Coordinates of N, CA and C in Angstrom, one line a residue:
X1021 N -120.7 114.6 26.5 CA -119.7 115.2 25.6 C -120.1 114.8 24.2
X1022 N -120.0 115.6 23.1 CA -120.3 115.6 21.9 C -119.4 114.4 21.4
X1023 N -119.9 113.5 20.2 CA -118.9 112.9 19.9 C -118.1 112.7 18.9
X1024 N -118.8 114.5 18.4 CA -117.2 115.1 17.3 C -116.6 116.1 18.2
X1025 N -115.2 115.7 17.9 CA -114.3 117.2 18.8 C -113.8 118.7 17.4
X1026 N -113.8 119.3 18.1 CA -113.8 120.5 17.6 C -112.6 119.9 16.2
X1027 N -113.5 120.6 14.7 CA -112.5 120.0 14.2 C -111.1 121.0 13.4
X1028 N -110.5 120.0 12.8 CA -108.8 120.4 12.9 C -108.6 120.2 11.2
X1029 N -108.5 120.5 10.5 CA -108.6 120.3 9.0 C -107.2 119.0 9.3
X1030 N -105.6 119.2 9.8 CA -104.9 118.5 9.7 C -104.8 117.1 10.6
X1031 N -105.8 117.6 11.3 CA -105.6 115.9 12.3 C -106.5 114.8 12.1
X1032 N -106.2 113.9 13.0 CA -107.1 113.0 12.5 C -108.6 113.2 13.8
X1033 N -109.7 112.8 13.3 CA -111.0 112.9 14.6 C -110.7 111.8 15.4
X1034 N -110.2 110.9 15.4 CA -110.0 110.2 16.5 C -108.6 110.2 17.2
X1035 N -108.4 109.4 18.2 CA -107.0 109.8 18.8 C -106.0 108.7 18.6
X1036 N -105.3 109.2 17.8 CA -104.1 108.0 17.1 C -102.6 107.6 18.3
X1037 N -103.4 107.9 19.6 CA -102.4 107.6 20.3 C -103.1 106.4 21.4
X1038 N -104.1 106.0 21.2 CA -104.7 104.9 21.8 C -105.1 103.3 20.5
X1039 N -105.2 102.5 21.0 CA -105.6 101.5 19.6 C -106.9 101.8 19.5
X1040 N -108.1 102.2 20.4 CA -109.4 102.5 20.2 C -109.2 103.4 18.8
X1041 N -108.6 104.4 19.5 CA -108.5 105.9 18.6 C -108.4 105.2 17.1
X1042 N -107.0 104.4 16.8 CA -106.7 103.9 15.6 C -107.7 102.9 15.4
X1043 N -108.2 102.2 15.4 CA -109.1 101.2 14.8 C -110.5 102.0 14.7
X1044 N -111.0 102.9 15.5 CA -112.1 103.8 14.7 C -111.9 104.8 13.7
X1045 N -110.8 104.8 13.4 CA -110.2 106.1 12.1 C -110.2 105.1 11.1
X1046 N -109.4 103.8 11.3 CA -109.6 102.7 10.3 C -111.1 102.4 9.3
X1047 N -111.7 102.6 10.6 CA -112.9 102.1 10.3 C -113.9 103.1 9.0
X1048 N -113.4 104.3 9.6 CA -113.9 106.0 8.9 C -113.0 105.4 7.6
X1049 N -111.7 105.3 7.4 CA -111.3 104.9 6.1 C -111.9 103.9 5.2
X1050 N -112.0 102.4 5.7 CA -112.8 101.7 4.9 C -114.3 101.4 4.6
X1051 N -115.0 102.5 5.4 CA -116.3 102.6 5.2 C -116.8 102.5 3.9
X1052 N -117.5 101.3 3.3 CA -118.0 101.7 1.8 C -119.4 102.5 1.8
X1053 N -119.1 103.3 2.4 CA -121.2 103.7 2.7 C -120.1 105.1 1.0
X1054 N -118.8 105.5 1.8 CA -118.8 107.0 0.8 C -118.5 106.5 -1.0
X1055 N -118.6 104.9 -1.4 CA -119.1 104.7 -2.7 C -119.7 104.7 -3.1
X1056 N -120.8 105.5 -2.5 CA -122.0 105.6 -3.0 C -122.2 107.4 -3.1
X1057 N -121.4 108.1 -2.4 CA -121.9 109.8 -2.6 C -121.3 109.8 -3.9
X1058 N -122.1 111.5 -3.6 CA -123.2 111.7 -5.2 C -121.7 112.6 -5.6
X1059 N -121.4 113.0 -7.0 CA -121.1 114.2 -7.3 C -121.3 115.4 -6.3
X1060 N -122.0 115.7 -6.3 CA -122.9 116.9 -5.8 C -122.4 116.9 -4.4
X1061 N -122.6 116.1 -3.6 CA -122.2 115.8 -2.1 C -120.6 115.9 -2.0
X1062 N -120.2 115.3 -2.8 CA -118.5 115.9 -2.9 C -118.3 117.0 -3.5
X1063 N -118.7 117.4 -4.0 CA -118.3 119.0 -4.6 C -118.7 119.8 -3.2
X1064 N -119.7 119.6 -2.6 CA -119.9 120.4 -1.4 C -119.3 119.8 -0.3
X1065 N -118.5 118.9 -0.2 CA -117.8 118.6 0.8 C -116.3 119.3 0.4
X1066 N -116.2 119.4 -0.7 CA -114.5 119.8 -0.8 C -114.9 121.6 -1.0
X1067 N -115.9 121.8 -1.4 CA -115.9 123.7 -1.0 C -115.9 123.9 0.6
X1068 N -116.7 123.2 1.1 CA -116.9 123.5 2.2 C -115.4 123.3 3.0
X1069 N -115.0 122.4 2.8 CA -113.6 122.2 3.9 C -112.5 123.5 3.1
X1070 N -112.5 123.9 2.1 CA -112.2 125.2 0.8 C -112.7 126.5 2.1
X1071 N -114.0 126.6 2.2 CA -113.8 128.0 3.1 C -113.5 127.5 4.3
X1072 N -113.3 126.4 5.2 CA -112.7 126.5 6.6 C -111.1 127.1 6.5
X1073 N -111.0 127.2 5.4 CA -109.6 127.1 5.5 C -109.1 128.5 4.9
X1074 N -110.4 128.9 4.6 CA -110.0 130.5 4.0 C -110.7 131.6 4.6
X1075 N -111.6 130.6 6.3 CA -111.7 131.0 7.6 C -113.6 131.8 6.9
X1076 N -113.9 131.4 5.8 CA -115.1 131.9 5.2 C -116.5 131.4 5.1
X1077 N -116.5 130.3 6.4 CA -117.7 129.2 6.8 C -118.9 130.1 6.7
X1078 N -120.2 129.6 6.6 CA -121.3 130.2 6.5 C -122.1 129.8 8.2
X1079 N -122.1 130.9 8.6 CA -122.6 130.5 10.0 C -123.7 129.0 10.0
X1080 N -123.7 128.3 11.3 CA -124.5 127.4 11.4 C -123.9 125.9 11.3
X1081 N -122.4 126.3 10.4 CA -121.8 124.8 10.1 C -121.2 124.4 11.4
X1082 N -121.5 122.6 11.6 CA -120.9 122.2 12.3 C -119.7 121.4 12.5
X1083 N -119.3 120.8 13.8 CA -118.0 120.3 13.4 C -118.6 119.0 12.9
X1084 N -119.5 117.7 13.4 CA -120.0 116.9 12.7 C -119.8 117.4 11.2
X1085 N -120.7 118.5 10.3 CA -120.4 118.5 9.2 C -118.9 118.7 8.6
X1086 N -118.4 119.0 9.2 CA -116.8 119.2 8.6 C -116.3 117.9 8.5
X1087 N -116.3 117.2 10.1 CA -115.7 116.0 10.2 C -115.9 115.0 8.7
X1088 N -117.4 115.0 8.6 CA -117.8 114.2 7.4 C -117.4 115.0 6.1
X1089 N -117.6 116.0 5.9 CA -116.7 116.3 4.3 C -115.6 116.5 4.5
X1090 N -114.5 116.0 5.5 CA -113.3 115.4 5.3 C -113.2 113.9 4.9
X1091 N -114.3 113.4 5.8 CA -114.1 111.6 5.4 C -114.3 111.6 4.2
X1092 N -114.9 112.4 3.4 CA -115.7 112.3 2.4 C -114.7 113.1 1.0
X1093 N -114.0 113.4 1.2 CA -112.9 114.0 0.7 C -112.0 113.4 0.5
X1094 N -111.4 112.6 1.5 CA -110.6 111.3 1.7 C -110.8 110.3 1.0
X1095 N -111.6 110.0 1.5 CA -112.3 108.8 0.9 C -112.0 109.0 -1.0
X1096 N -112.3 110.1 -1.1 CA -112.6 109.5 -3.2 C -111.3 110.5 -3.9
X1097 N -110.6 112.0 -2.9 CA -109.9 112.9 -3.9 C -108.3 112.3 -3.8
X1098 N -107.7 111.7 -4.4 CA -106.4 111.6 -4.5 C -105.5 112.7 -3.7
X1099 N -104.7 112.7 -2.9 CA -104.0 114.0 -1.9 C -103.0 114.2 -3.1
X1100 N -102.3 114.1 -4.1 CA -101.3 114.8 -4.8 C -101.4 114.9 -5.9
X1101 N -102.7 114.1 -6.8 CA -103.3 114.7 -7.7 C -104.5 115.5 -8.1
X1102 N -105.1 115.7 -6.7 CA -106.6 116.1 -6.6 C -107.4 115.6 -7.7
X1103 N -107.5 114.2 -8.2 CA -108.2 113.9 -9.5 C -108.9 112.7 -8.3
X1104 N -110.1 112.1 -8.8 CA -111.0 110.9 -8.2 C -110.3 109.8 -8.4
X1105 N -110.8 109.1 -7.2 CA -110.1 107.6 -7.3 C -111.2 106.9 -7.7
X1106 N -110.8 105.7 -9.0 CA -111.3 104.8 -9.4 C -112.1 104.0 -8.0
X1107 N -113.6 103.5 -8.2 CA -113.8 103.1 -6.5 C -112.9 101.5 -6.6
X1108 N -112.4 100.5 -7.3 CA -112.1 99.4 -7.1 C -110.6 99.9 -6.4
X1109 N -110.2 101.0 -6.5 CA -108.6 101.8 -5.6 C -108.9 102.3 -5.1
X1110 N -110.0 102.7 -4.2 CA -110.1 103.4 -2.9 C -110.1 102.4 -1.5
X1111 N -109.6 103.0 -0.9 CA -109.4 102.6 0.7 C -110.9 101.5 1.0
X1112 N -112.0 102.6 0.7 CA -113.2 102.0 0.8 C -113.7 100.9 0.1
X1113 N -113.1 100.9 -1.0 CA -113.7 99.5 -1.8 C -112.6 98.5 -1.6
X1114 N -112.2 98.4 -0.5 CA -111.2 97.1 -0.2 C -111.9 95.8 -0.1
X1115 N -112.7 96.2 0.6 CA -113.7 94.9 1.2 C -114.8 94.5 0.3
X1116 N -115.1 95.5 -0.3 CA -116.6 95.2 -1.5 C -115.7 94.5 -2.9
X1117 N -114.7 95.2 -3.3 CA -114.2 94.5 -4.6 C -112.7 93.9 -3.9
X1118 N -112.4 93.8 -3.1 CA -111.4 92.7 -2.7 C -111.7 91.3 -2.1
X1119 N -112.8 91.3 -1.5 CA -113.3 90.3 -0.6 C -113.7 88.7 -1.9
X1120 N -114.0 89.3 -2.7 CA -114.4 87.9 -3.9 C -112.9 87.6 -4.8
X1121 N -111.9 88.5 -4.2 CA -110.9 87.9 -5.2 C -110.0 87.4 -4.4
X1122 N -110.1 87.9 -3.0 CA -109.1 87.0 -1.8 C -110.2 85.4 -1.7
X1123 N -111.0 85.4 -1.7 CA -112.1 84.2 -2.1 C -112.0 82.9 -3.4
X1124 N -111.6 84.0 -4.4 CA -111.4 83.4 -5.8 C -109.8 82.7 -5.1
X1125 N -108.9 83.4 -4.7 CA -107.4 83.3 -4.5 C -107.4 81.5 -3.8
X1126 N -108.4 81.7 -2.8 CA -108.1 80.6 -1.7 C -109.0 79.3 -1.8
X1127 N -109.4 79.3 -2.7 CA -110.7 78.3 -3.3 C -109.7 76.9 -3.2
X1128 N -110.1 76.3 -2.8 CA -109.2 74.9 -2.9 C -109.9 73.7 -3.8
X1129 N -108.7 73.0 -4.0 CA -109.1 71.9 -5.2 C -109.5 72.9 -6.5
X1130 N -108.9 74.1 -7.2 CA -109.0 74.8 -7.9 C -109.1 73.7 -9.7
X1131 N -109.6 74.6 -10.3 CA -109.1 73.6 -12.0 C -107.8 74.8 -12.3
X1132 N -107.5 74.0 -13.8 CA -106.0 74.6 -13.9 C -106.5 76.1 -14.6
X1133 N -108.1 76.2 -15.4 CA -108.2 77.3 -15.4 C -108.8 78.4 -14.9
X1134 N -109.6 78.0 -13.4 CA -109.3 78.9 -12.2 C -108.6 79.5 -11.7
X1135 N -107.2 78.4 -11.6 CA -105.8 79.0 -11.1 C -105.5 80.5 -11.7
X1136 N -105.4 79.9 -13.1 CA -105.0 80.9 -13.9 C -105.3 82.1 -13.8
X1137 N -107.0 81.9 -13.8 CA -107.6 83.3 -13.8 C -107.7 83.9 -12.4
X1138 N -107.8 83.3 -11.7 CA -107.7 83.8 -10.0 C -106.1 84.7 -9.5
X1139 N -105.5 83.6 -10.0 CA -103.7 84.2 -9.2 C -103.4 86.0 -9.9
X1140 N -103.6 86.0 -10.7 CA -103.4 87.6 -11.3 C -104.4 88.4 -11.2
X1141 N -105.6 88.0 -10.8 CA -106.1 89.2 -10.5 C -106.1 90.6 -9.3
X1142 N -105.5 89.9 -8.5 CA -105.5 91.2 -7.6 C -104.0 92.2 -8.1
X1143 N -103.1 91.7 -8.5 CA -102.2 92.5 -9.5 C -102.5 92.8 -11.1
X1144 N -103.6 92.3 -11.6 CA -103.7 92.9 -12.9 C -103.7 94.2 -13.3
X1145 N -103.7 95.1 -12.5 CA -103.6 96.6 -12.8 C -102.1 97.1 -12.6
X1146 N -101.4 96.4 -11.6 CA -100.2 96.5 -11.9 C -98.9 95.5 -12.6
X1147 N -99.6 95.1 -14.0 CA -99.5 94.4 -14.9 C -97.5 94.3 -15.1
X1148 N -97.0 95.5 -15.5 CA -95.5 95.5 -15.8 C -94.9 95.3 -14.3
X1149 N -95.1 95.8 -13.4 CA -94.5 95.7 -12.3 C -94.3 94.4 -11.8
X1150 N -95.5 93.6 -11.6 CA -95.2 92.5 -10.8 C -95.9 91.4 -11.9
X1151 N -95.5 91.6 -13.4 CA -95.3 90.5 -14.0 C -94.7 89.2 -13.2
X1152 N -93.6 89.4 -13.0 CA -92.8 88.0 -12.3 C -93.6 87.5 -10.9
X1153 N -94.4 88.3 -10.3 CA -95.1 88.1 -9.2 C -96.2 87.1 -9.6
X1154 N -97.0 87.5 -10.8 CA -97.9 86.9 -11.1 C -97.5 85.1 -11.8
X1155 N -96.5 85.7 -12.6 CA -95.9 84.5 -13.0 C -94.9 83.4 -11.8
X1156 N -94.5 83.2 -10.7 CA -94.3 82.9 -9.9 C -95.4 82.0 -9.5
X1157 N -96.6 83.1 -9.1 CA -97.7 82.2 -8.1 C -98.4 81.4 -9.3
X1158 N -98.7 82.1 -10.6 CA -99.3 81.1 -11.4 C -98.7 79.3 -11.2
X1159 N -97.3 79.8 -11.5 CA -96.4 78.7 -11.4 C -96.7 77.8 -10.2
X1160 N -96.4 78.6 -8.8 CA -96.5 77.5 -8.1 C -98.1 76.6 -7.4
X1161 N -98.6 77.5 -7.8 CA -100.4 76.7 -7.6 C -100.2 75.9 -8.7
X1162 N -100.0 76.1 -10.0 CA -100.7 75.0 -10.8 C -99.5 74.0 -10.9
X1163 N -98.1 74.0 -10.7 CA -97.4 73.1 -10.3 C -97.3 72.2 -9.2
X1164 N -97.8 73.1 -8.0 CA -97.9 71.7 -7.1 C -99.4 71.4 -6.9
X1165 N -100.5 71.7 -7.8 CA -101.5 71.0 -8.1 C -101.5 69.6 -8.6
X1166 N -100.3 69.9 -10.2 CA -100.0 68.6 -11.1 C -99.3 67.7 -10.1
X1167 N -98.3 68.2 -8.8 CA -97.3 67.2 -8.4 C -98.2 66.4 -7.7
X1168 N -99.8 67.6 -7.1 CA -100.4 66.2 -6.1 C -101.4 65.6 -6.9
X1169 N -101.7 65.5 -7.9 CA -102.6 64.6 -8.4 C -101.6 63.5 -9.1
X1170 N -100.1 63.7 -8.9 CA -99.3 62.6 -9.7 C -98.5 61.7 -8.6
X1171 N -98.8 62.2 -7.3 CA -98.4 61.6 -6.1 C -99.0 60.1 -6.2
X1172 N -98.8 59.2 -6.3 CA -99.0 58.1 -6.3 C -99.1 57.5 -4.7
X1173 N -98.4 58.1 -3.8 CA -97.9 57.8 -2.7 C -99.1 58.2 -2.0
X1174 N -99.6 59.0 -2.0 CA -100.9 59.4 -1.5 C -102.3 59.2 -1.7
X1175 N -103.0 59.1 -0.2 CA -104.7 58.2 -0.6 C -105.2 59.3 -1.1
X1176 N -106.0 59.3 -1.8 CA -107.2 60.1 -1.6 C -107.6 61.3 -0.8
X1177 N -107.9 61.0 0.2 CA -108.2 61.8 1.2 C -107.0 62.7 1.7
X1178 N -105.7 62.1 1.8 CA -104.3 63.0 2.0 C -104.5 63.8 1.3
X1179 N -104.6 63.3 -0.2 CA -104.2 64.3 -1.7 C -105.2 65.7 -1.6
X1180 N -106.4 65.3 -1.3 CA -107.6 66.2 -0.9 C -107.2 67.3 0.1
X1181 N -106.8 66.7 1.3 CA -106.2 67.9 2.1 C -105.0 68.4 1.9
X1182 N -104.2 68.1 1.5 CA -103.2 68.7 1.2 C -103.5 69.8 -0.3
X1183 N -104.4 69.2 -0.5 CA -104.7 70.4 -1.6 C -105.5 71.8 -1.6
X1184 N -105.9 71.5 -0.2 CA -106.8 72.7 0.4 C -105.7 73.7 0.6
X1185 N -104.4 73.0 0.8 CA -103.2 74.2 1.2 C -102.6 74.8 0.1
X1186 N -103.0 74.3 -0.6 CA -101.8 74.7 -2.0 C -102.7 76.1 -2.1
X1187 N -103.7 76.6 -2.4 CA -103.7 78.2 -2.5 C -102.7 79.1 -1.6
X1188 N -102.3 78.7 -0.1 CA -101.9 79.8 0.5 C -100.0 79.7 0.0
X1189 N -99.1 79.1 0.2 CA -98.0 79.4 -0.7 C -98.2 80.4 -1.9
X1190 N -98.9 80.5 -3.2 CA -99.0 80.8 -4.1 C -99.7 82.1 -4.1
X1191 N -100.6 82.5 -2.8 CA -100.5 83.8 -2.6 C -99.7 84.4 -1.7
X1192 N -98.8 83.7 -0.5 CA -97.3 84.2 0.1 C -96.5 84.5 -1.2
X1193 N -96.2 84.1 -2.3 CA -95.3 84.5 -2.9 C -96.0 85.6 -3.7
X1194 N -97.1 85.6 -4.5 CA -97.8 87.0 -4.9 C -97.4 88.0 -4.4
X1195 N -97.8 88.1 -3.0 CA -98.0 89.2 -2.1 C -96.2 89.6 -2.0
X1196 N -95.1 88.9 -2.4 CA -93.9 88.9 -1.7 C -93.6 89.9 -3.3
X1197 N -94.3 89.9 -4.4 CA -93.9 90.2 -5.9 C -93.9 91.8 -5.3
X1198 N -94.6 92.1 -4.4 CA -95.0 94.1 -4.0 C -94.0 94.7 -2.7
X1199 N -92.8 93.8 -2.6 CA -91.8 94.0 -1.2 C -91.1 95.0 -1.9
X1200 N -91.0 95.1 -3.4 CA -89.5 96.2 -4.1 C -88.5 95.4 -3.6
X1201 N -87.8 96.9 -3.2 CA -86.7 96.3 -2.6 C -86.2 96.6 -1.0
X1202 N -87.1 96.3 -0.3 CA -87.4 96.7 0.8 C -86.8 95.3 1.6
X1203 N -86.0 94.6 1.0 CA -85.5 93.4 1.6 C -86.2 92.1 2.0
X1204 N -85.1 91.3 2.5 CA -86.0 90.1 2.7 C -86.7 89.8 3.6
X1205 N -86.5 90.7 5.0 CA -87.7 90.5 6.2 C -88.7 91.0 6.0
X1206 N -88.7 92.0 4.6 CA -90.6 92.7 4.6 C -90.6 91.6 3.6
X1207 N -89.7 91.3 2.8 CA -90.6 90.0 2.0 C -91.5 88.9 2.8
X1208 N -90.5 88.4 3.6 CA -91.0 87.5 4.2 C -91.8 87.4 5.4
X1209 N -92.0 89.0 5.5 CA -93.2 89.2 6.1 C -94.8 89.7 5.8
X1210 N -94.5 89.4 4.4 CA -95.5 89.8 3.2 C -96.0 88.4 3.1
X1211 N -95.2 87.2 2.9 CA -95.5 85.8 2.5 C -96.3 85.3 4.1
X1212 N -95.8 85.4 5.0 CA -96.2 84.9 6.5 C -98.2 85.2 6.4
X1213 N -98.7 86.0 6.3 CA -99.7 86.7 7.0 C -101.0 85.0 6.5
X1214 N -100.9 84.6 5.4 CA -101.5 83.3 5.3 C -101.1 82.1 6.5
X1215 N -100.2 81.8 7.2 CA -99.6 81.1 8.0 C -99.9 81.9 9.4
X1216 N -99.0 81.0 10.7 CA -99.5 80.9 12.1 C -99.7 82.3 12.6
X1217 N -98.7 82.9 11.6 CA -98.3 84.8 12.0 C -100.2 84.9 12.6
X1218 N -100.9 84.9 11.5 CA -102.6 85.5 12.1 C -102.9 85.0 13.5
X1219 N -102.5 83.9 14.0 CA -102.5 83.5 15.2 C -102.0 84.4 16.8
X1220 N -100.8 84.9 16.4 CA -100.0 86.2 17.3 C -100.9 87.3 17.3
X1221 N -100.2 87.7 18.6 CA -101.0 88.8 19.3 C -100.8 90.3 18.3
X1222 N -102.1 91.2 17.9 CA -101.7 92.2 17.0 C -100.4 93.1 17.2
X1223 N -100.1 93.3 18.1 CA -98.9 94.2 18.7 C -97.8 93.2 17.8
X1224 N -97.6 91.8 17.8 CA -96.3 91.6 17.4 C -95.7 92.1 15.3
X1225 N -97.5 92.3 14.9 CA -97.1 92.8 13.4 C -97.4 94.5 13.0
X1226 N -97.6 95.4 14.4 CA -97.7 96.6 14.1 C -96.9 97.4 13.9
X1227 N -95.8 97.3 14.7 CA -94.9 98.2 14.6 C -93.4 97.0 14.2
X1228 N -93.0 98.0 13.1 CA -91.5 97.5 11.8 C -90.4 98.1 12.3
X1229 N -89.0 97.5 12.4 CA -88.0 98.8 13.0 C -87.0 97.9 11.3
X1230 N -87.0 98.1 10.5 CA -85.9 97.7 9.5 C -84.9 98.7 9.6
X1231 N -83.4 98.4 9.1 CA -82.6 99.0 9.2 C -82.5 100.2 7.8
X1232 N -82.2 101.0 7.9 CA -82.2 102.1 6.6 C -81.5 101.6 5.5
X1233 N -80.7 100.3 5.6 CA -80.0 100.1 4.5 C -80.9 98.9 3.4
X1234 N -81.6 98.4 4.3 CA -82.7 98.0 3.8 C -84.0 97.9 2.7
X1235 N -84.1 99.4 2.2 CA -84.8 100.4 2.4 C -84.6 100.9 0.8
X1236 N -85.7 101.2 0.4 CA -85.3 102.3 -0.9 C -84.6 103.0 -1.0
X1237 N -83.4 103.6 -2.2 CA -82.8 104.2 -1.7 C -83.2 105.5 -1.6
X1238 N -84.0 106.3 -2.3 CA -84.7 107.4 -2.4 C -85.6 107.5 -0.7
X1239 N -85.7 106.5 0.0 CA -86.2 106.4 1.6 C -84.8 106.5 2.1
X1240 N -83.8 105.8 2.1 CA -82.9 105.7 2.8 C -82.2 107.6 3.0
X1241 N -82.3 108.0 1.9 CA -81.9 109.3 1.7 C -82.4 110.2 2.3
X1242 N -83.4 110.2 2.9 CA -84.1 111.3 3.2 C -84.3 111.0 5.3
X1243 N -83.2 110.0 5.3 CA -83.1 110.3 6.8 C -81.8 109.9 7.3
X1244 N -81.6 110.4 8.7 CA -80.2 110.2 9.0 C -80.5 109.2 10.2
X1245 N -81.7 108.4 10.5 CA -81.4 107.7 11.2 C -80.6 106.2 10.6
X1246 N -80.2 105.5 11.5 CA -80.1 103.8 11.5 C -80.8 103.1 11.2
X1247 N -81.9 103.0 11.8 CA -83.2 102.2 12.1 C -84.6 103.3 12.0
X1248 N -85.5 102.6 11.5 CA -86.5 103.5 10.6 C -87.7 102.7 11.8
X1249 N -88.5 103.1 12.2 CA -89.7 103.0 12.8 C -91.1 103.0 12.1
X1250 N -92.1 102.0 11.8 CA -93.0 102.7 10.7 C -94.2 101.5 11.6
X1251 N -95.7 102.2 11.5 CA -96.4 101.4 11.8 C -97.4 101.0 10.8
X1252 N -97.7 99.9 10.6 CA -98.4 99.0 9.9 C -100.0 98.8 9.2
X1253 N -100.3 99.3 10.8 CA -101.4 99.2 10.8 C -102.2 99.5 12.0
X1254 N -102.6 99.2 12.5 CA -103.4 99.3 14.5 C -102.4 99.2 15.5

């Protein structure tokens, strides 16, 4: 059997009702291979999926090619502004330009002006918003930095390891500055993901059931259920 299925402009190519299915679609999302296509290669990937859909294909095309000038569509054209995503905001550049600042974030025994420059960068672009987010974690890295080098009570070697911890608090609260107001269990399940949470089995952080009152109100409005169901992730 082929291992593209006939394709569907609105579904997804893998089957989103197995975890295989979802963790290979994941995969198709954060591929950085598509930060590297050309102009040219997206412009013919978005005509081309342009006549499937105006049923105008030029004989010969396959589903393989469709499949890929969707990923490839995905990947870089914004869905409600049709304008290009910057690549440090695309899905795909999570791992190539996130990976050195979740690195920078967790660096232990940091100086006070590493802290500084480390804690705000992964919200620097959303500068007004989560001002207080950034100012929070600045705060608490480089304040309980000063408390353990002024611990008197502690050897050496305590001071040392305990200082390897102090990065993860100070990105639990960061990460807690982007909950809105989605309450305090998605807060505080924004702060967890540094702690034993990574340890639990993936099923226990996939699937969310919060209550609607919870909830934005502009979300809350637009359903009549109780309880809201939403999945996560895999």
């Amino acid at each position: 059997m082929s291992e593209y299925v006939t394709f569907q402009h609105d579904r997804c190519r893998y089957d989103q009702n197995t975890f295989f299915g979802r963790f290979r679609h994941f995969l198709d999302v954060i591929d950085p291979s598509t930060l590297f296509v050309t102009e040219k290669r997206l412009q013919e990937s978005v005509e081309l999926l342009d006549r499937f859909k105006r049923g105008t294909l030029p004989p010969g095309v396959t589903d393989a090619q469709l499949w890929q000038a969707k990923k490839i569509k995905q990947a870089i054209i914004h869905p409600d502004t049709g304008e290009k995503i910057l690549m440090p905001f695309r899905m795909s550049g999570f791992n190539p330009f996130g990976t050195p600042v979740v690195v920078g974030l967790l660096l232990p025994n940091q100086t006070l002006a590493s802290t500084i420059f480390w804690q705000p960068a992964p919200v620097s672009k959303f500068f007004l918003g989560y001002v207080g987010a950034v100012t929070s974690a600045v705060s608490i890295a480089v304040g309980l930095n000063v408390l353990i080098q002024r611990a008197g009570r502690f050897s050496p070697t305590t001071r040392l390891l305990v200082q390897r911890f102090i990065p993860f608090p100070a990105v639990g609260f960061l990460s807690c500055g982007g909950a809105g107001d989605s309450s305090c269990p998605s807060t505080a399940w924004r702060a967890s993901p540094p702690s034993a949470w990574l340890c639990l089995s993936p099923s226990v952080s996939s699937l969310r059931c919060p209550s609607v009152n919870q909830l934005e109100p502009e979300i809350a409005a637009a359903t009549d259920c109780k309880i809201v169901t939403y999945n996560k992730g895999l």
